[in-house]
Structure formats: C-alpha cells, structure tokens
Amino acid sequence: MGELVRHAWLVARKDLHLEFRSRTAITSALVFTALVLVVFEHGRDPTAVATIDLAPSILWVTFSFAGMLTLNRAFNAELENQALDGLLLAPISRTSLFLGKLVANLAFVAVVQVTGLLLFTLFFNVPVWKVWAPLVSVMILATVGFIAVGTLFSAMVVRTRFAELMLPVLLLPFLLPPLIAAVEVTAKLFAGRPLSEVAGWLRLLAAYDVAFVSLATLLFPATVTE
Amino acid sequence: MTLLRRGRWITGIALLLLGGMYVRALVFTPEERLQGLAQKIYYVHVPSAWSAMLAMGMVGLASILFLFLKDARYDRFASASAEVGTAFSLVMLTTGPLWARPIWGTWWTWDARLTLTLMLFFLFIGYQVLRGAVTDPGLRARYAAVVGICGLVLLPFIHLSVYLFRTLHPMPIVLKPGKPSLPGSMLETLLLSFGVFTLLYVGFVMQRYAIGERSHDA
C-alpha cells in the first residue's frame, strides 16, 4: 500500500514537473477558460436574462470544456520517444501509474477551475465568496469521478485516430450525471439555500465518485497491457 | 446449417411474427380510449426500447467476460450486439417523438426515460466510433470492452440523476403517463411484442456475429 502511494506520487510529480517546466498546456487551458467566459458574457442579453440565472450553467459548461481539453494532455506527452513503454517497463504497478496520472490531472484541473472561478467572479459579479466553501466542495465532488473516467479514456484514445475528437464523444455521456448534479447544487448555493436541500444530489455525486474511481482503477491495466 | 443461415431463419420467423403481432394489435386489440390509434405505436416503441437495453446489457456482460477470458469471440459478440442495439435505439428514438407529438403536444421532453435512452444511443455511437478508430484488433477489443463496462455502470446514474432533476422540478404541461393498468388483451399484445423483439434481436445478432466471424477468418 505504501509502495503504491509512493509510486503514484512519483508519477504525478513527474507529470506536474513536466508541466511546470513547459507551461504549454496550462497556459492554453487558462486562456481557453477565459475566452469561454468572455463568449458567454457576450452571448446573452443582460436585460432579458439575469446573470444569477445563467451563472451555474456558465460556470459548469466552462469547467467541463476546459476539463475535457486538458485530459488529452496526460497521455499525449507519453507518446513521444515511446515514453509510455518506459513507464510500463518501470517496476511500478499499473494501478499506481493510473493513480499518479489521476492525481496530476486533478491538480491540473484544480488550477484551471480555481482560476476560472476567480475570473467568473470578476466578470459576472456573482457573490461567490459568500458560498465559497460549499461551492469548492461541490467542485471537488463533481470533478473527481469525471476526471477518473476521463483519465481512463484518455489512455486509450491517444492511440486512436482523431484522438482529440474521440475523447469528447466518449466522455460526454459520462459527464452528464455529475454535470446535472453540480448545476443543481450550484444554483441552490447562489440562491442562498441551505445544503440540506440538495442532500440527494450530494449523495449522487459521492456515489458516482466511488463507483467510477474504483471502476477506472480496476479497468486501467486493460488499456495499457501489451 | 451455418450460423448465418440460422440467424436468417430466426430473423425471418421474427419478422413474420411481427406482422402477425401488428395484425393483432390493429384489429384484435381494443383502441385506447383517449389516445386512439396513436397508442398502437406502443407495441413497437416499448419492445424496441427493451431490445436496445438488452443489447447494452449484453455488450457490458460480453465485455466483462472478454477482459477475464481474453476470448475474441466475446468481443465479436459485443460488437454485433452493439450494432443491433444502435438500430433498435434508433427505432425507439424515432417512434417516441411520433407518438409524443399528438399525445404530449411536443416532440421531445427531458423526461428521465427519454434522456436515458438518448444517452444509451450516444453510448452505442461512441462505442462504435471507438471501434472504428483503432486498427489493431487486440487493442480494439480491449478498448471497446473498457468502454462497454463503463457504459453499463453509467446507465443507472443517468437515470437516477435525471429522475431526481425532474422530480424536483415537475413539468405540469407535459403529462407523464403513470403506469397504466393495461386491460388483458393489450397486455397480451405487449408481451407478445416483447417476445417478437427479443427474437428479432437474437436473429440480428446471430447474423451480425456470423459476418464478424467471416471477416475475422478472411
């Protein structure tokens, strides 16, 4: 167990290190997030629709698109110079490889989401700070399960044709349950309702996370075994 | 007799039975009092939804078996089942709005069951697009199996989430019919159509599987 965690951390640290050095993916993801928010602002009629009504959708559509785009990064980097073969030959289990990739992806998405949330607060003038703690918890709950499935799928699609297009096609159905739940909870939070009103949604999110993180961990070896 | 021929026979018999079932549905089954003739589409719509669900279940099951046993036949079966399932879900998605327009007054509504079946369709499509995008057969089989299993686990979540969503926000305009207590003859016709569509599924899958075997041998 200790080995597993340590190896996973090594993989995650390698990925984050790589990203920190080049900063290509993170810069693109952040610029993309900002652009989507700007497009949303100009794609609505402010006299007809109040910001607060659209805010949850804007936030979550931005998060899901940004998340999806960044998922391609994880295994794309391993294609060059057959780095993936090197990783697979390393004396670490497939499970720790997956968990490492998952942690790196989550850290990556967390940076994008936090920046996105700040920009959202700035652009849309929604009182996010009043509910920041429950909002961040919902962001974590909704993101973990979805990114787990995404990490699993991205390991496969990098070796297919049209990888960038394939990932959204496969992943969007899986985004639906956490997306619906997150939008519902966020709307309640912005409206100043207590969390107890959305207990059902939170349970659904938690169940989704448990189910898909375990399933993805179990299935991952099947995607990389030669 | 080869598998392909047997599949053809079964499909032929199922199609004949389908014709017979429709004669029974149109002539010998009473018309629904409020919906009139529109209700007759029910005997195609509901069983094709059943067959699509059955197909997805079979894809998931075959995928699990494939990952454990590494037998390429399970993969070919899953592929066949997914293709047939796509066809059935397309039937379901076209007959649904045809019925809903006169009865609900709208082609589509985001009811739990509707969203679930639409997502089922997207899952089938994604599964097949993935199969088409991988050239190596061994890799394709494993990838497809992974997606098949994930898809099977996903379905209850979609249903639950949309169900929660819509019960919190009921839509009073669109009447969702409750479980109708069907009169005997309607129920019999429905059960018959379930049988016929299951047989159709079996026939189609057998043929598709046989074609898969051939292209595999070639």
XYZ file of C-alpha atoms in Angstrom:
444
model
C 0.000 0.000 0.000
C 2.826 2.371 0.935
C 4.658 1.447 -2.260
C 1.507 2.094 -4.291
C 1.066 5.588 -2.906
C 4.756 6.411 -3.237
C 4.907 5.262 -6.860
C 1.705 7.093 -7.691
C 3.150 10.238 -6.201
C 6.335 9.812 -8.275
C 4.301 9.577 -11.480
C 2.175 12.563 -10.517
C 5.240 14.602 -9.586
C 6.907 13.778 -12.884
C 3.810 14.962 -14.789
C 3.443 18.147 -12.813
C 7.149 18.854 -13.102
C 6.952 18.459 -16.847
C 4.002 20.789 -16.995
C 5.582 23.349 -14.712
C 8.672 23.471 -16.924
C 6.880 23.903 -20.246
C 3.595 25.517 -19.143
C 2.100 24.986 -22.623
C -0.991 23.046 -21.628
C -1.813 25.060 -18.546
C -1.465 28.376 -20.377
C -3.714 27.194 -23.203
C -6.273 25.823 -20.750
C -6.369 29.067 -18.783
C -6.667 31.231 -21.884
C -9.380 28.914 -23.185
C -11.294 29.207 -19.903
C -11.099 32.992 -20.006
C -12.252 33.019 -23.628
C -15.248 30.780 -22.962
C -16.301 33.072 -20.124
C -15.996 36.120 -22.392
C -18.014 34.390 -25.115
C -20.720 33.551 -22.590
C -20.899 37.125 -21.405
C -21.477 38.359 -24.939
C -23.776 35.515 -25.853
C -26.569 36.648 -23.591
C -28.914 39.598 -23.405
C -28.269 41.190 -19.976
C -31.627 42.962 -19.995
C -33.537 39.738 -20.615
C -31.675 37.176 -18.508
C -30.292 37.893 -15.057
C -26.701 36.748 -14.549
C -27.613 34.776 -11.460
C -29.976 32.567 -13.506
C -27.311 31.703 -16.021
C -24.363 31.626 -13.635
C -24.417 27.907 -12.710
C -24.610 26.838 -16.363
C -21.869 29.241 -17.424
C -19.600 28.027 -14.657
C -20.117 24.338 -15.359
C -20.030 24.459 -19.126
C -16.722 26.300 -18.838
C -15.385 23.755 -16.355
C -16.439 20.770 -18.420
C -14.980 22.056 -21.681
C -11.742 23.065 -20.019
C -11.541 19.735 -18.186
C -12.121 17.781 -21.348
C -9.452 19.641 -23.295
C -6.856 19.195 -20.593
C -7.417 15.444 -20.331
C -5.747 14.820 -23.672
C -2.539 16.140 -22.195
C -1.923 13.293 -19.718
C -1.024 10.548 -22.162
C -0.174 12.659 -25.189
C 3.138 13.555 -23.618
C 3.943 9.863 -23.177
C 3.683 9.159 -26.896
C 6.882 10.966 -27.788
C 10.007 8.806 -27.789
C 7.860 5.881 -26.612
C 7.892 7.256 -23.101
C 4.834 5.168 -22.268
C 6.788 1.960 -22.886
C 9.402 3.229 -20.489
C 6.759 3.909 -17.863
C 5.255 0.469 -18.349
C 8.670 -1.174 -18.006
C 9.349 0.671 -14.781
C 8.923 -1.503 -11.677
C 5.656 0.131 -10.630
C 2.189 -1.324 -10.756
C -0.344 -0.257 -13.381
C -2.593 0.893 -10.579
C -0.045 3.353 -9.234
C 0.569 4.596 -12.773
C -3.147 5.313 -13.119
C -3.457 6.913 -9.701
C -0.439 9.095 -10.436
C -1.931 10.243 -13.725
C -5.251 10.858 -11.991
C -3.657 12.967 -9.256
C -1.707 15.001 -11.819
C -4.869 15.547 -13.861
C -6.810 16.583 -10.777
C -4.124 19.056 -9.750
C -4.086 20.425 -13.266
C -7.854 20.770 -13.450
C -7.934 22.294 -9.961
C -5.637 25.114 -11.096
C -7.835 25.735 -14.141
C -11.028 25.629 -12.073
C -9.798 27.951 -9.349
C -8.593 30.469 -11.917
C -11.861 30.049 -13.809
C -13.843 30.679 -10.646
C -11.880 33.852 -9.918
C -12.368 35.139 -13.455
C -16.039 34.220 -13.255
C -16.437 36.232 -10.053
C -14.666 39.148 -11.691
C -16.576 39.087 -14.981
C -20.069 38.197 -13.791
C -20.303 39.918 -10.449
C -21.793 36.901 -8.686
C -21.274 36.874 -4.873
C -19.228 33.688 -4.929
C -17.298 34.459 -1.741
C -20.423 34.052 0.384
C -20.622 30.375 -0.501
C -17.042 29.604 -1.392
C -16.547 26.651 0.978
C -19.577 24.580 -0.115
C -19.022 25.604 -3.735
C -15.442 24.347 -3.710
C -16.607 21.086 -2.100
C -19.142 20.579 -4.874
C -16.489 21.354 -7.483
C -14.280 18.666 -5.980
C -17.109 16.132 -5.697
C -18.257 16.679 -9.256
C -14.790 16.712 -10.782
C -13.120 13.668 -9.229
C -15.332 10.936 -10.719
C -15.498 12.573 -14.101
C -11.743 13.104 -14.329
C -11.211 9.465 -13.290
C -13.232 8.253 -16.284
C -11.518 10.860 -18.443
C -8.060 9.704 -17.408
C -9.010 6.121 -18.207
C -10.378 7.040 -21.634
C -7.532 9.381 -22.485
C -5.075 6.495 -22.033
C -6.959 4.719 -24.808
C -7.803 7.493 -27.218
C -4.231 8.759 -27.606
C -3.579 5.661 -29.644
C -6.613 6.084 -31.888
C -7.215 8.209 -34.933
C -8.717 11.646 -34.267
C -7.842 11.411 -30.581
C -8.856 14.983 -29.756
C -12.296 14.432 -31.197
C -12.726 10.928 -29.841
C -12.383 11.877 -26.198
C -15.396 14.227 -26.012
C -17.567 11.771 -27.962
C -16.809 9.017 -25.475
C -16.755 11.189 -22.399
C -19.771 13.482 -22.728
C -22.348 10.855 -21.711
C -20.273 10.258 -18.593
C -20.214 13.945 -17.850
C -23.985 14.150 -17.708
C -24.799 12.887 -14.169
C -22.122 14.941 -12.358
C -22.910 17.970 -14.520
C -26.633 17.906 -13.735
C -25.934 17.454 -10.032
C -23.303 20.198 -9.933
C -25.506 22.714 -11.741
C -28.425 21.971 -9.419
C -26.333 22.347 -6.279
C -24.586 25.485 -7.537
C -27.904 27.112 -8.379
C -29.186 26.420 -4.861
C -25.992 27.784 -3.342
C -26.148 31.013 -5.348
C -29.785 31.378 -4.353
C -28.743 31.224 -0.709
C -30.447 27.924 0.041
C -29.029 25.555 2.693
C -27.065 22.458 1.637
C -29.623 20.172 3.284
C -31.937 20.873 0.356
C -29.532 19.222 -2.041
C -28.537 16.236 0.082
C -29.820 13.843 -2.596
C -27.564 15.400 -5.219
C -24.535 15.287 -2.961
C -25.159 11.613 -2.300
C -25.430 11.005 -6.032
C -22.124 12.789 -6.639
C -20.401 10.820 -3.894
C -21.757 7.524 -5.245
C -20.610 8.450 -8.751
C -17.113 9.247 -7.482
C -16.794 5.999 -5.562
C -18.166 3.918 -8.440
C -16.103 5.428 -11.215
C -12.821 5.960 -9.406
C -12.814 2.276 -8.433
C -14.023 1.114 -11.842
C -11.434 3.206 -13.687
C -8.657 1.962 -11.389
C -9.726 -1.633 -11.996
C -10.049 -1.247 -15.758
C -6.926 0.807 -16.394
C -4.493 -2.148 -16.623
C -6.556 -3.480 -19.525
C -5.866 -0.332 -21.521
C -2.072 -0.420 -21.303
C -1.177 -4.119 -21.138
C 0.621 -5.166 -24.300
C -26.664 -25.161 -41.117
C -24.300 -22.244 -40.739
C -24.810 -19.635 -38.076
C -25.613 -17.027 -40.706
C -28.377 -19.154 -42.185
C -29.817 -19.938 -38.775
C -29.747 -16.235 -37.963
C -31.600 -15.514 -41.205
C -34.248 -18.099 -40.412
C -34.796 -16.735 -36.934
C -34.991 -13.180 -38.263
C -37.460 -14.309 -40.939
C -39.670 -16.022 -38.390
C -39.460 -12.992 -36.102
C -40.466 -10.662 -38.957
C -43.453 -12.871 -39.786
C -44.437 -12.860 -36.129
C -44.009 -9.086 -36.115
C -46.514 -8.854 -38.966
C -48.889 -11.141 -37.112
C -48.400 -9.184 -33.917
C -49.362 -5.998 -35.736
C -52.475 -7.523 -37.205
C -53.387 -8.494 -33.676
C -52.533 -5.034 -32.354
C -54.537 -3.199 -35.035
C -57.520 -5.480 -35.414
C -57.972 -7.518 -32.290
C -56.668 -5.245 -29.548
C -59.047 -2.527 -28.336
C -58.218 1.069 -29.086
C -57.080 3.156 -26.173
C -59.924 5.476 -25.212
C -58.002 8.781 -25.060
C -55.069 8.229 -27.380
C -56.838 6.437 -30.192
C -54.738 4.925 -32.953
C -51.580 6.728 -31.841
C -51.295 4.309 -28.975
C -50.640 1.436 -31.419
C -47.055 2.609 -31.879
C -46.575 1.497 -28.293
C -46.226 -2.112 -29.443
C -43.112 -1.195 -31.432
C -41.714 1.529 -29.253
C -41.638 -0.221 -25.886
C -40.236 -3.556 -27.096
C -37.559 -1.857 -29.201
C -36.508 0.072 -26.099
C -36.369 -3.267 -24.326
C -34.209 -4.768 -27.081
C -31.849 -1.772 -27.002
C -31.448 -2.141 -23.241
C -30.946 -5.865 -23.644
C -28.281 -5.153 -26.256
C -26.425 -2.775 -23.953
C -26.612 -5.272 -21.096
C -25.200 -7.949 -23.377
C -22.395 -5.619 -24.538
C -21.462 -4.990 -20.901
C -21.631 -8.665 -19.990
C -19.611 -9.766 -23.019
C -17.058 -7.031 -22.247
C -16.563 -8.320 -18.709
C -16.207 -11.876 -19.991
C -13.757 -10.729 -22.635
C -11.493 -8.976 -20.167
C -11.430 -12.056 -17.949
C -11.216 -14.809 -20.539
C -9.468 -12.967 -23.417
C -11.578 -14.884 -25.902
C -12.030 -12.897 -29.119
C -15.496 -14.400 -29.630
C -16.884 -12.329 -26.759
C -15.515 -9.231 -28.411
C -17.154 -10.095 -31.708
C -20.396 -10.786 -29.888
C -20.218 -7.420 -28.098
C -19.588 -5.695 -31.404
C -22.564 -7.448 -33.015
C -24.808 -6.679 -30.065
C -23.798 -3.003 -30.094
C -24.647 -2.631 -33.762
C -28.023 -4.270 -33.344
C -28.624 -2.176 -30.228
C -27.920 1.002 -32.179
C -30.561 0.029 -34.710
C -33.131 -0.706 -32.006
C -32.428 2.520 -30.160
C -32.870 4.389 -33.418
C -36.288 2.756 -33.839
C -37.118 3.731 -30.277
C -35.943 7.318 -30.790
C -37.996 7.772 -33.970
C -41.209 6.124 -32.798
C -41.115 8.000 -29.480
C -41.476 11.554 -30.863
C -44.033 10.357 -33.452
C -46.218 9.277 -30.561
C -45.362 12.191 -28.293
C -46.305 14.911 -30.784
C -50.058 14.188 -30.832
C -50.262 12.911 -27.243
C -47.923 15.143 -25.260
C -48.099 18.038 -27.703
C -44.329 18.100 -28.058
C -41.788 16.033 -29.959
C -39.383 15.805 -27.106
C -39.218 16.422 -23.382
C -36.336 15.936 -20.972
C -38.062 13.272 -19.004
C -35.846 10.770 -17.167
C -36.589 7.905 -19.508
C -36.128 9.958 -22.657
C -32.773 11.313 -21.575
C -31.666 7.862 -20.537
C -32.480 6.364 -23.918
C -30.839 9.232 -25.775
C -27.678 8.722 -23.748
C -27.897 4.993 -24.439
C -27.890 5.848 -28.129
C -24.867 8.127 -27.703
C -23.067 5.384 -25.804
C -23.661 2.944 -28.647
C -22.406 5.511 -31.148
C -19.321 6.329 -29.073
C -18.589 2.634 -28.650
C -18.690 2.095 -32.377
C -16.767 5.222 -33.283
C -14.036 3.998 -30.956
C -14.040 0.576 -32.591
C -13.668 2.239 -35.949
C -10.750 4.363 -34.802
C -8.466 1.562 -33.580
C -6.767 -0.536 -36.247
C -5.089 -3.204 -34.124
C -7.702 -5.926 -33.386
C -6.357 -6.858 -29.952
C -6.208 -3.254 -28.845
C -9.638 -2.545 -30.303
C -11.175 -5.421 -28.371
C -9.716 -4.283 -25.055
C -10.606 -0.637 -25.526
C -14.131 -1.493 -26.574
C -14.535 -3.755 -23.557
C -13.462 -0.967 -21.202
C -15.984 1.443 -22.701
C -18.682 -1.234 -22.715
C -18.281 -1.910 -18.995
C -18.178 1.804 -18.116
C -21.319 2.365 -20.193
C -23.184 -0.337 -18.334
C -22.288 1.203 -14.970
C -23.198 4.673 -16.212
C -26.815 3.967 -17.181
C -28.293 3.781 -13.659
C -26.530 7.037 -12.788
C -28.003 8.888 -15.750
C -31.450 7.578 -14.951
C -31.162 8.496 -11.293
C -29.801 11.981 -11.958
C -32.439 12.945 -14.495
C -35.125 11.400 -12.337
C -34.040 13.473 -9.332
C -33.782 16.522 -11.545
C -37.323 16.265 -12.863
C -38.988 15.292 -9.652
C -37.603 18.419 -8.040
C -38.963 20.436 -10.939
C -42.189 18.873 -12.123
C -43.398 20.000 -15.529
C -47.158 20.308 -15.300
C -47.786 20.843 -19.016
C -46.301 17.609 -20.179
C -48.256 14.754 -18.732
C -46.168 11.760 -17.980
C -48.499 8.811 -18.061
C -48.359 6.759 -14.913
C -48.089 3.024 -15.068
C -51.227 2.130 -16.952
C -53.079 -0.869 -15.672
C -53.470 -2.433 -19.072
C -56.564 -4.365 -19.942
C -55.826 -8.045 -20.553
C -55.756 -8.071 -24.342
C -53.444 -5.051 -24.551
C -51.097 -6.613 -22.049
C -51.057 -9.838 -24.029
C -50.233 -7.995 -27.245
C -47.472 -6.118 -25.474
C -45.985 -9.268 -24.024
C -46.168 -10.875 -27.443
C -44.317 -7.928 -28.955
C -41.627 -8.230 -26.290
C -41.136 -11.829 -27.326
C -41.042 -10.927 -31.009
C -38.470 -8.179 -30.500
C -36.277 -10.391 -28.363
C -36.363 -12.956 -31.158
C -35.518 -10.213 -33.670
C -32.562 -9.218 -31.502
C -31.351 -12.819 -31.403
C -31.733 -13.208 -35.147
C -29.945 -9.969 -35.974
C -27.099 -10.615 -33.561
C -26.590 -14.128 -34.921
C -26.298 -12.793 -38.455
C -24.034 -9.932 -37.483
C -21.861 -12.244 -35.414
C -21.561 -14.661 -38.303
C -20.461 -11.838 -40.607
C -17.914 -10.801 -37.990
C -16.569 -14.371 -37.881
C -16.205 -14.392 -41.650
C -14.298 -11.123 -41.850
C -12.168 -12.401 -38.977
C -11.297 -15.617 -40.855
C -10.622 -13.801 -44.095
